[in-house]
Structure formats: structure tokens, C-alpha cells
mmCIF file of C-alpha atoms in Angstrom:
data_model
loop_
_atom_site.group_PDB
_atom_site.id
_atom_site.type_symbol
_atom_site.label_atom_id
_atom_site.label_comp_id
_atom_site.label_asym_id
_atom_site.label_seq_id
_atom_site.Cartn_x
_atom_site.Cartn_y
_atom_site.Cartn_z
ATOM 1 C CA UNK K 1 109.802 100.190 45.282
ATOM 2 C CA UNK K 2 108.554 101.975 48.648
ATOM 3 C CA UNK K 3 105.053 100.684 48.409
ATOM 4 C CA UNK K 4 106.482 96.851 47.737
ATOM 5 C CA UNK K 5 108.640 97.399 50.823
ATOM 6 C CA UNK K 6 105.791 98.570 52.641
ATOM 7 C CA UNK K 7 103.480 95.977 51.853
ATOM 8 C CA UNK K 8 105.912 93.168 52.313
ATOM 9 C CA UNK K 9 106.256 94.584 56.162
ATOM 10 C CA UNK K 10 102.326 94.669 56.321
ATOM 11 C CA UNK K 11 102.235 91.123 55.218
ATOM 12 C CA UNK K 12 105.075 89.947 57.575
ATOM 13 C CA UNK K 13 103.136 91.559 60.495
ATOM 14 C CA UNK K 14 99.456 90.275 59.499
ATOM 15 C CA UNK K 15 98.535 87.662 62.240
ATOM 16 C CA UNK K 16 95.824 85.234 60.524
ATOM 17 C CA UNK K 17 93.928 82.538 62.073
ATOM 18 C CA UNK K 18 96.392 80.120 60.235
ATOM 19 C CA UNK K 19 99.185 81.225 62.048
ATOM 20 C CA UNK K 20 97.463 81.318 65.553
ATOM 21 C CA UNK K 21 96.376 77.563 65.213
ATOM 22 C CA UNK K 22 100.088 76.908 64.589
ATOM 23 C CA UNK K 23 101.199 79.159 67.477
ATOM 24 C CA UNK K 24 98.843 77.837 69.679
ATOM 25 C CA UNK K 25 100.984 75.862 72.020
ATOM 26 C CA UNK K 26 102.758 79.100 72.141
ATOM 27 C CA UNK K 27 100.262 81.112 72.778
ATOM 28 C CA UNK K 28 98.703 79.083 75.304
ATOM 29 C CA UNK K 29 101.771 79.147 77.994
ATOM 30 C CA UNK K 30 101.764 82.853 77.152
ATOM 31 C CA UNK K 31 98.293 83.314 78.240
ATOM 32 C CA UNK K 32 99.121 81.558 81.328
ATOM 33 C CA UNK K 33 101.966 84.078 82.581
ATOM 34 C CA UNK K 34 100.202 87.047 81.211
ATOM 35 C CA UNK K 35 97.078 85.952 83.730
ATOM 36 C CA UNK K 36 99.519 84.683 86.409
ATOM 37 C CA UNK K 37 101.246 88.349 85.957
ATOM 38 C CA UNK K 38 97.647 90.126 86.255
ATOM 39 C CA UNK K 39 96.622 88.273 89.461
ATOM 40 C CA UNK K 40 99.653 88.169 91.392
ATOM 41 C CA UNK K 41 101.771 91.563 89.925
ATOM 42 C CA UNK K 42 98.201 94.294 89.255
ATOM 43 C CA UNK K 43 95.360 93.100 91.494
ATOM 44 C CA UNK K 44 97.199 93.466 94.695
ATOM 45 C CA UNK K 45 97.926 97.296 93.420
ATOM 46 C CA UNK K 46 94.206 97.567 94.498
ATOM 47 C CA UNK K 47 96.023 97.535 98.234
ATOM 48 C CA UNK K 48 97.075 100.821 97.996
ATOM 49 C CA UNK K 49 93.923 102.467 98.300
ATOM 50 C CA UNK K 50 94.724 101.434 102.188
ATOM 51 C CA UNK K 51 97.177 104.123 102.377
ATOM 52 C CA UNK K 52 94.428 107.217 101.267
ATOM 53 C CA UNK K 53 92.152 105.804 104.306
ATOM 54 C CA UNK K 54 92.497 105.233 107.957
ATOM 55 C CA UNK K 55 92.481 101.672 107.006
ATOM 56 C CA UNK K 56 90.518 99.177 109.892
ATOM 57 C CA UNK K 57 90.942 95.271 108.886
ATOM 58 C CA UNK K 58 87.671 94.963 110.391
ATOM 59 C CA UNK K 59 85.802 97.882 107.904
ATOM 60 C CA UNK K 60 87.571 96.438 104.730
ATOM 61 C CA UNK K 61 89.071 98.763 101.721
ATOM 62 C CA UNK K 62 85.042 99.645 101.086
ATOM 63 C CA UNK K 63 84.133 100.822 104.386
ATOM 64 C CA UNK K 64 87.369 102.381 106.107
ATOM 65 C CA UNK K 65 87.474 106.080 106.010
ATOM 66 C CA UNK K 66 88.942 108.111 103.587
ATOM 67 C CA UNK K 67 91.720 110.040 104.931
ATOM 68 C CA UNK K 68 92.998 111.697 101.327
ATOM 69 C CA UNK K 69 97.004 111.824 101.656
ATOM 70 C CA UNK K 70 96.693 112.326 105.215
ATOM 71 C CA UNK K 71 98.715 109.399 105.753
ATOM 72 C CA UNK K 72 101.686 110.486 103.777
ATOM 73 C CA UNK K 73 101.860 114.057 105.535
ATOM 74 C CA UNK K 74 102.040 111.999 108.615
ATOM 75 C CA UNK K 75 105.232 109.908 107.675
ATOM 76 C CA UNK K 76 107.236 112.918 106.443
ATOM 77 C CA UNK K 77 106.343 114.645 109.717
ATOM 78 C CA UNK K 78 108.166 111.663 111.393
ATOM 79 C CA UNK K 79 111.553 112.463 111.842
ATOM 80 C CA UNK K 80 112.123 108.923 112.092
ATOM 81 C CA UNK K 81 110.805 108.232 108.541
ATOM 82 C CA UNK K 82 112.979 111.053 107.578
ATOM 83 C CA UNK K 83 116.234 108.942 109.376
ATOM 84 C CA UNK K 84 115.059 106.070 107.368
ATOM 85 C CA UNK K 85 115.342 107.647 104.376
ATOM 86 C CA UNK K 86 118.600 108.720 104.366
ATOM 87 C CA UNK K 87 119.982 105.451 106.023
ATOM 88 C CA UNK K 88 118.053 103.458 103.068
ATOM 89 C CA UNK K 89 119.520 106.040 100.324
ATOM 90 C CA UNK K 90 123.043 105.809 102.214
ATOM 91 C CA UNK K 91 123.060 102.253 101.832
ATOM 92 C CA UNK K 92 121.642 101.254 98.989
ATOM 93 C CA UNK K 93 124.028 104.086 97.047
ATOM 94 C CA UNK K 94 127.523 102.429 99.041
ATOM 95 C CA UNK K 95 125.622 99.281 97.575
ATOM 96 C CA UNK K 96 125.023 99.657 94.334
ATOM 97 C CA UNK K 97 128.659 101.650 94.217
ATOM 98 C CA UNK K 98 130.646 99.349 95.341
ATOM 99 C CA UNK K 99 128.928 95.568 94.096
ATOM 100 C CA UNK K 100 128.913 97.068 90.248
ATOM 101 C CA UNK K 101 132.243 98.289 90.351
ATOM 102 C CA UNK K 102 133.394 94.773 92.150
ATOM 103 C CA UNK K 103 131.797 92.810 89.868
ATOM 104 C CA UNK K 104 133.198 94.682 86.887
ATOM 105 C CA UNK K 105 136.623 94.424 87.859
ATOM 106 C CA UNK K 106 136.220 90.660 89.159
ATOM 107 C CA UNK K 107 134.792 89.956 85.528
ATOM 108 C CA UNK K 108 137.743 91.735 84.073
ATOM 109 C CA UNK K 109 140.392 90.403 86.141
ATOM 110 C CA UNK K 110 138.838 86.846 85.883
ATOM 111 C CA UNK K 111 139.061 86.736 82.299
ATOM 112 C CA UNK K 112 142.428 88.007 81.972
ATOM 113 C CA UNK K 113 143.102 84.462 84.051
ATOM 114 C CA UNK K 114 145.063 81.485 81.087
ATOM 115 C CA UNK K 115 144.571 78.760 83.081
ATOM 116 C CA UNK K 116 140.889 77.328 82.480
ATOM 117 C CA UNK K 117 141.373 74.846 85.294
ATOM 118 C CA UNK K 118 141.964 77.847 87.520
ATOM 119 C CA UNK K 119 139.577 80.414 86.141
ATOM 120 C CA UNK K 120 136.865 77.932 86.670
ATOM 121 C CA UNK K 121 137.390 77.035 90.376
ATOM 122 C CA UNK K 122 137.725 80.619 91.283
ATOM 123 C CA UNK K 123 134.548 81.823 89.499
ATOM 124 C CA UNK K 124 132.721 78.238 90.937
ATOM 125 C CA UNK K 125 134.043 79.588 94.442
ATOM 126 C CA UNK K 126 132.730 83.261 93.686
ATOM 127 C CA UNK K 127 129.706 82.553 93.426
ATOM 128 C CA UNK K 128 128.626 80.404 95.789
ATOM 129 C CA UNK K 129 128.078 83.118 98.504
ATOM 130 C CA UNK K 130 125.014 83.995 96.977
ATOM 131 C CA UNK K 131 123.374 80.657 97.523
ATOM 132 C CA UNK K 132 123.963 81.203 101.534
ATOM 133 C CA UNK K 133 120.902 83.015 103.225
ATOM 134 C CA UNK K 134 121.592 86.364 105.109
ATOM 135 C CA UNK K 135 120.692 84.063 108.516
ATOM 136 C CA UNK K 136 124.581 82.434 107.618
ATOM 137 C CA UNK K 137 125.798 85.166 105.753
ATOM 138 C CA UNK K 138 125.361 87.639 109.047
ATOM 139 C CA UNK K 139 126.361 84.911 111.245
ATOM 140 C CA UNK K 140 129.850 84.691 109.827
ATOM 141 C CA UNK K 141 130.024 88.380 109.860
ATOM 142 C CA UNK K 142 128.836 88.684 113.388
ATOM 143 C CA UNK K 143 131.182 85.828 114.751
ATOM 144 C CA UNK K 144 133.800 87.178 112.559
ATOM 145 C CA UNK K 145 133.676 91.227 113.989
ATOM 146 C CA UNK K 146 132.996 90.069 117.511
ATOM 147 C CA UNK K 147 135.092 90.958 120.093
ATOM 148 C CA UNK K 148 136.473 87.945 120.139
ATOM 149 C CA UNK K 149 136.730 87.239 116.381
ATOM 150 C CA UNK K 150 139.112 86.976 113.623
ATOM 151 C CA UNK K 151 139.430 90.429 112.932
ATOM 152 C CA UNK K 152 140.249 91.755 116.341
ATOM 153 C CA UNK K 153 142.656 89.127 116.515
ATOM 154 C CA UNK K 154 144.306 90.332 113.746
ATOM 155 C CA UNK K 155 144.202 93.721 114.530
ATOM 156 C CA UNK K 156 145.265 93.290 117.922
ATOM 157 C CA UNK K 157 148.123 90.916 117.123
ATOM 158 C CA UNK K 158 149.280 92.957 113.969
ATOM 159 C CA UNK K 159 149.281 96.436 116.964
ATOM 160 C CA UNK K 160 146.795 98.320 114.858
ATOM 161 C CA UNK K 161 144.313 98.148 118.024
ATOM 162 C CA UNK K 162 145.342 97.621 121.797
ATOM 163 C CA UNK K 163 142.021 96.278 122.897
ATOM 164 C CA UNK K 164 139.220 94.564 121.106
ATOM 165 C CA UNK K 165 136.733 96.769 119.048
ATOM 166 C CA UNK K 166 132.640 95.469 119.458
ATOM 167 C CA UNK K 167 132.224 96.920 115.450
ATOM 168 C CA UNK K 168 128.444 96.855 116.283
ATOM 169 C CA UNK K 169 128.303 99.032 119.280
ATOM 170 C CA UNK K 170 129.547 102.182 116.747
ATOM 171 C CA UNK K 171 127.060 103.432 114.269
ATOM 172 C CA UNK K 172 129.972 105.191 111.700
ATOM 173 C CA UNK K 173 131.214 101.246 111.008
ATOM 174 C CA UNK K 174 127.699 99.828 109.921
ATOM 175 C CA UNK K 175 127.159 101.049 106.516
ATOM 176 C CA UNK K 176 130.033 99.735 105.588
ATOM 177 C CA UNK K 177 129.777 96.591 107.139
ATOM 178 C CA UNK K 178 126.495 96.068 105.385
ATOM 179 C CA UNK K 179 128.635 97.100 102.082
ATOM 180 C CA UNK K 180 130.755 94.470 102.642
ATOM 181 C CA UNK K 181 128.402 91.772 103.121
ATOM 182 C CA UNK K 182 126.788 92.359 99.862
ATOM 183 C CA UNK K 183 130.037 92.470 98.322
ATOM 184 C CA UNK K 184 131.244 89.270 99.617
ATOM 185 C CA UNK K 185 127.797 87.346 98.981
ATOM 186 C CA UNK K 186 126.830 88.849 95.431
ATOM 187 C CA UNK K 187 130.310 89.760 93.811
ATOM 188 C CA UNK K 188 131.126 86.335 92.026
ATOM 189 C CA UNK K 189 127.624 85.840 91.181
ATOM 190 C CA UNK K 190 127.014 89.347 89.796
ATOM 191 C CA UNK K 191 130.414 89.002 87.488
ATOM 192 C CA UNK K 192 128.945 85.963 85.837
ATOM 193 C CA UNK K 193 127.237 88.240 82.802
ATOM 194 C CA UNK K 194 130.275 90.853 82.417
ATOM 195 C CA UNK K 195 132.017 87.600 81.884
ATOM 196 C CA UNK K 196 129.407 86.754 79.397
ATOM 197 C CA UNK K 197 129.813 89.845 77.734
ATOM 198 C CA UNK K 198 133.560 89.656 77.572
ATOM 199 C CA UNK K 199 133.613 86.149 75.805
ATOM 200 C CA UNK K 200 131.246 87.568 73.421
ATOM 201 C CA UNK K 201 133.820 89.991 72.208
ATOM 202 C CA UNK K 202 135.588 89.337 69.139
ATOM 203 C CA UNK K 203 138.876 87.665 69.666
ATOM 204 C CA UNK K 204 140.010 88.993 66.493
ATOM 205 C CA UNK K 205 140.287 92.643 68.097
ATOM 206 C CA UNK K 206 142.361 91.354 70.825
ATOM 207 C CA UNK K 207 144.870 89.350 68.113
ATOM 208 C CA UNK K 208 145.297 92.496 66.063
ATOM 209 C CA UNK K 209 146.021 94.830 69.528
ATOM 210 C CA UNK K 210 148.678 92.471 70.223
ATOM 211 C CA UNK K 211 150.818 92.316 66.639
ATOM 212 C CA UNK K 212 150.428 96.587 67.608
ATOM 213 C CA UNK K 213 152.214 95.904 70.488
ATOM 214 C CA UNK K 214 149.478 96.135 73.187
ATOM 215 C CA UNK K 215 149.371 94.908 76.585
ATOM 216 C CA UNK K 216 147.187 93.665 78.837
ATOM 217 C CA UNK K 217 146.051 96.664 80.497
ATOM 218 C CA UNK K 218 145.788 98.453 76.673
ATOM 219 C CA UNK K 219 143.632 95.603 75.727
ATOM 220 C CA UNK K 220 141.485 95.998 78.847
ATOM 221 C CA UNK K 221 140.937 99.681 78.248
ATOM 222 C CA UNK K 222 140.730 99.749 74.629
ATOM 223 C CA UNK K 223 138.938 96.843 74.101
ATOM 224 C CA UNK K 224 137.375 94.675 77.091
ATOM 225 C CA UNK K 225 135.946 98.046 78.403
ATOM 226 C CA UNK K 226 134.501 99.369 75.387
ATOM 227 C CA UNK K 227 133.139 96.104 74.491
ATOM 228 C CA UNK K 228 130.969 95.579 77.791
ATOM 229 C CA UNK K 229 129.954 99.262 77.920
ATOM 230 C CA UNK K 230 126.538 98.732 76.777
ATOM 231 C CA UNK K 231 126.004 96.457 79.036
ATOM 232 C CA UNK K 232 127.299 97.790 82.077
ATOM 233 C CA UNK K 233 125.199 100.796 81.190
ATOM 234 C CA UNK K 234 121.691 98.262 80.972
ATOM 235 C CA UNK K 235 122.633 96.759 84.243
ATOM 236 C CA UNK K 236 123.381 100.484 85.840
ATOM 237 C CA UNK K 237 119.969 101.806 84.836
ATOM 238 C CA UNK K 238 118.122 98.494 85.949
ATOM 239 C CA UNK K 239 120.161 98.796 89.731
ATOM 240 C CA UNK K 240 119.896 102.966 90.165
ATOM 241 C CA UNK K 241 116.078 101.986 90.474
ATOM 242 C CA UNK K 242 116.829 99.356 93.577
ATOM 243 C CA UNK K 243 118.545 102.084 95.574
ATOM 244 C CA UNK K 244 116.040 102.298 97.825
ATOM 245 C CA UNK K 245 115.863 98.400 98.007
ATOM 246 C CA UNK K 246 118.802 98.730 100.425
ATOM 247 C CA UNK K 247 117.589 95.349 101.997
ATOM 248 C CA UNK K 248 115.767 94.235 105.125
ATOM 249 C CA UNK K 249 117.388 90.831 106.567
ATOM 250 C CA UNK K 250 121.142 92.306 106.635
ATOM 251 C CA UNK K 251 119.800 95.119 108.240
ATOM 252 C CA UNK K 252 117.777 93.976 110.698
ATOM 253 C CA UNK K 253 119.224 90.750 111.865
ATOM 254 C CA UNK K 254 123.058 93.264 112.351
ATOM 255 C CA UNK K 255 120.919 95.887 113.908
ATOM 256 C CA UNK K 256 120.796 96.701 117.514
ATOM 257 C CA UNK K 257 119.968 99.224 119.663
ATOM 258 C CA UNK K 258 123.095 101.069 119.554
ATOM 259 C CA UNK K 259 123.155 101.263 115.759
ATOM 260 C CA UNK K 260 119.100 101.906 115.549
ATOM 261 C CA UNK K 261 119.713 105.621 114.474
ATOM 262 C CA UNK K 262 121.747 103.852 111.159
ATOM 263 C CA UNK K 263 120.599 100.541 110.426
ATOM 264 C CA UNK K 264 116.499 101.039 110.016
ATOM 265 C CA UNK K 265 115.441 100.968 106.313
ATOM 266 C CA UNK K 266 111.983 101.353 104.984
ATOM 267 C CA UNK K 267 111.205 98.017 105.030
ATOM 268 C CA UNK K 268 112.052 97.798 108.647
ATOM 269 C CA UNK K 269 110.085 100.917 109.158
ATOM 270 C CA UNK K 270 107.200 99.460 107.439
ATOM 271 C CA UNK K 271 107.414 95.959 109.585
ATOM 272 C CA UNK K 272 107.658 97.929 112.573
ATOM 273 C CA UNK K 273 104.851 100.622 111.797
ATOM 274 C CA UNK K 274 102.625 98.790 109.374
ATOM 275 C CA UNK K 275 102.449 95.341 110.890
ATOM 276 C CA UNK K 276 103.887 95.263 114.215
ATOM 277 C CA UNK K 277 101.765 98.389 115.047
ATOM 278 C CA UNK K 278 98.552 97.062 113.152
ATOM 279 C CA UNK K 279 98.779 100.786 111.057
ATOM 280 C CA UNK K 280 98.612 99.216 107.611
ATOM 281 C CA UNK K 281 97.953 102.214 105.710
ATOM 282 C CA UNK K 282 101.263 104.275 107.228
ATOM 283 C CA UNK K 283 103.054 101.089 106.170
ATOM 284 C CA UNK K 284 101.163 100.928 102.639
ATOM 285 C CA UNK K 285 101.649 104.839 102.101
ATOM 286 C CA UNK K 286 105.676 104.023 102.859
ATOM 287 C CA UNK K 287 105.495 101.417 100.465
ATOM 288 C CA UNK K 288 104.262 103.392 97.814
ATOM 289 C CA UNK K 289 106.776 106.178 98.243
ATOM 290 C CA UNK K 290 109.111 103.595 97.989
ATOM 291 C CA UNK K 291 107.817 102.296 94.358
ATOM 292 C CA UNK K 292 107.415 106.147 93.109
ATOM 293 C CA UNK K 293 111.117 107.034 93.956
ATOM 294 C CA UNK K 294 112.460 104.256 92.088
ATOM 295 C CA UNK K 295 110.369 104.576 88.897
ATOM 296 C CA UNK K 296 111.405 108.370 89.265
ATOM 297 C CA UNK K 297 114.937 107.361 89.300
ATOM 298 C CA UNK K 298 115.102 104.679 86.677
ATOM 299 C CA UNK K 299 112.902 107.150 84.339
ATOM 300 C CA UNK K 300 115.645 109.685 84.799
ATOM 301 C CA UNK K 301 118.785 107.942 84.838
ATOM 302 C CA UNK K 302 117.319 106.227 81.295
ATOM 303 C CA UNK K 303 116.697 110.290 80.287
ATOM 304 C CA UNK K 304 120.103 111.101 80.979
ATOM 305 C CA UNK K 305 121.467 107.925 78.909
ATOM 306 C CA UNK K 306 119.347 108.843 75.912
ATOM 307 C CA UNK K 307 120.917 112.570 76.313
ATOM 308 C CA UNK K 308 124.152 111.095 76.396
ATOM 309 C CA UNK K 309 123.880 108.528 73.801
ATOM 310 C CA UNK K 310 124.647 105.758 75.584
ATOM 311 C CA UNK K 311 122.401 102.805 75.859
ATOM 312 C CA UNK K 312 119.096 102.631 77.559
ATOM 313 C CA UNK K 313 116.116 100.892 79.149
ATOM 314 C CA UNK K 314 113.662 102.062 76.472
#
């Protein structure tokens, strides 16, 4: 009985010209990605070599000068590469913190709405944020927290302050101003697959947790929770890698002088050093550091979730 299993699995798997010609249509679009992926996603990977050389635009990546990792003892001697560090892992952890667990409890609180007239216009208003560019986005927010703006109206009227705060002139509020942003732009649009995970639940479970006499909060813990837990764990493995993807547009178009020491990221440091300055391979060697911290992270976040049983990335 083993060896008729086993060869019915061999003959499920066997790929024969028969079955290519009538795949081919198939197979033909998926030749086209896989050589779109190769040129566009591994060839320009040959770019790092810029950041083992003392890269010249002039020499090429054959003739510049091969520096070894030269390059990368240089940034981590720069204290300023060191601030940008922690400012990009400040951020992007306040970030990721604070979008999941919005979304989550958007989703939750969402679904938990009866009427569908209502539930639909709120999630239809939720998400639109995230179809504004940072340019608006950062407007609003900068007209909003000026001195003159809503919010120091409010405070000022309400007694809380006695003279208007400038919010970008102090370096402790900007981290969480940049929290907030993301919040309020990627909240309603981030909920949209916890809701899809909610409505795939069966509604039997709910039925039979209310004849036990559960309420809405017991359902939500018992059941809504436990029934999107794999996939808030996917989703929390996929963002712990983006941590250092803190951003670059909120960043820099919020930043000013007075907030410099909090608001440059990577990406700002590598527009500043790598282009502005003409020192591509400081800026490539950043870059790469970059990619090798968040493969480290996703690799061990996915270790811990295997350890813990809990689902993971592979």
C-alpha cells in the first residue's frame, strides 16, 4: 500500500511535455515576471560591489579601487551614522508598535459594528488616508501643529498651555509626531485584512458562545482573537523586517534644523552622503547594512516563532 501511495505522488508530480503544451499560456506570463524579477530585483545587486571600492563614476565598477570594507569602518566611525541608527530603529519600532496594534483593534472594533450601512462608510473613510502622498499628509500635520493651528488652539483655549507651542522646534515631540502620521494615514487601510480574517471565522463559534452566555468582549477574546492569531503573527514577522524602513519623505519634509539630531534616517543619510556628496559607495555600504539587518531580523523573529509554535514565514 506504501509503494502505490508513493508512486501515485511520483505520477502527480511528473511534468511531461503534454502538460507543458497545455500550461503554456501559463508558463509563458511566468517566464515573463521571473525575467522581469532577474533584471530589475538581482542585476542591480551587482551595485554593491561600489561599496568594497572607492567608487569614481568616471573609473566604472571595473576600474575604481578596491578599498575591502574600508567603507563600512568609515560609517560606524561616524557618530552621525551612529545617531541615524538609533533615530531609524526608534522610529521604525514606535511604528511598527503602534500601526499593528491600531489596526488590530480598528479591525476588531469595526467588526463588532451591526449596522452595514455604517461599518462601510467608516472603513471607506479609514482608508482613504493612505491614498494621500506624505507632500499632503505632512502639510496637514504641519498646518495643524503650527503655532497657529488647531491644536494650540485647543490647548490654549481648553488652559492646558498659556502660549502657543512650535511642536517642531523640540526634538522629544518628533518621534511621536512621525508615529502619528503613520497611524492616521495607514490605520484604516492596514485593518482591511484583520477584517478579512475575522469574516473568515466561523459564525457558528460565535452562535454557540452566545446560547453560553458570552458577551462581546468574551467573544472577542475567546474567539475573534484566537481566530486572527495566525495571521497577525505572518504580518508581525513580514513588518519586524521593515524596522529599519522607518521612512524618508515624513522624515525629511518635518525635519528641520532644530530636530536634525532626531529626525535623520538612513535613507536621509544616504541622500545626503551618497548622492548629495557624490560618495556613492558610503551611501551603497549604508544601504547594504540596511538590507543585512532586516534579513537578520526577519530570520530571527521567524526562529523564535518556530520555537514557540506559532506560525511562521518558512
Amino acid at each position: 500500500m506504501g509503494k502505490t501511495k508513493q508512486k501515485e505522488n511520483n505520477q502527480r508530480t511528473e511534468i511531461t511535455w503534454k502538460e507543458i503544451k497545455r500550461q503554456k499560456v501559463l508558463l509563458f506570463w511566468a517566464a515573463i515576471f521571473v525575467v522581469y524579477g532577474f533584471i530589475f530585483c538581482y542585476v542591480p545587486l551587482a551595485g554593491w560591489l561600489m561599496a568594497f571600492q572607492n567608487y569614481k563614476p568616471q573609473l566604472g565598477l571595473l576600474h575604481s579601487e578596491f578599498v575591502g570594507l574600508a567603507k563600512f569602518r568609515q560609517l560606524f566611525e561616524d557618530a552621525a551614522f551612529l545617531r541615524v541608527i538609533r533615530n531609524t530603529l526608534a522610529m521604525g519600532v514606535i511604528n511598527l508598535a503602534a500601526t499593528f496594534v491600531m489596526a488590530i483593534v480598528f479591525a476588531i472594533l469595526l467588526n463588532e459594528v451591526r449596522s452595514k450601512w455604517g461599518k462601510k462608510s467608516v472603513q471607506t473613510i479609514s482608508y482613504l488616508p493612505h491614498f494621500l502622498s506624505w507632500i499632503i499628509v505632512t502639510g496637514i500635520l504641519h498646518d495643524a501643529l503650527s503655532s497657529s493651528g488647531i491644536i494650540n488652539e485647543l490647548l490654549l483655549k481648553s488652559g492646558i498651555l498659556q502660549q502657543p507651542l512650535n511642536f517642531f522646534a523640540h526634538p522629544k515631540y518628533f518621534w511621536w509626531i512621525v508615529a502619528f502620521a503613520n497611524v492616521w494615514k495607514e490605520t484604516g487601510w492596514n485593518a482591511i485584512i484583520y477584517l478579512s480574517a475575522i469574516t473568515s471565522i466561523d459564525p457558528c463559534l460565535y452562535e454557540a458562545a452566545a446560547i453560553d452566555g458570552a458577551g462581546r468582549w468574551a467573544k472577542i477574546r475567546h474567539i475573534t482573537m484566537p481566530g486572527i492569531k495566525p495571521t497577525i503573527m505572518i504580518l508581525l514577522l513580514m513588518n519586524v523586517g521593515n524596522v529599519l524602513n522607518a521612512g524618508f519623505e515624513v522624515q525629511y519634509l518635518l525635519g528641520n534644523g532644530l530636530v536634525k539630531s532626531v529626525s535623520e534616517t538612513i535613507d536621509i543619510y544616504v541622500l545626503k552622503w551618497g548622492i548629495s556628496q557624490n560618495d556613492y559607495a558610503i551611501g551603497t555600504a549604508a544601504g547594504i547594512f540596511k538590507s543585512a539587518v532586516s534579513i537578520a531580523l526577519i530570520v530571527i523573529a521567524n526562529q523564535l516563532a518556530k520555537r514557540a509554535g506559532e506560525e511562521r514565514l518558512f
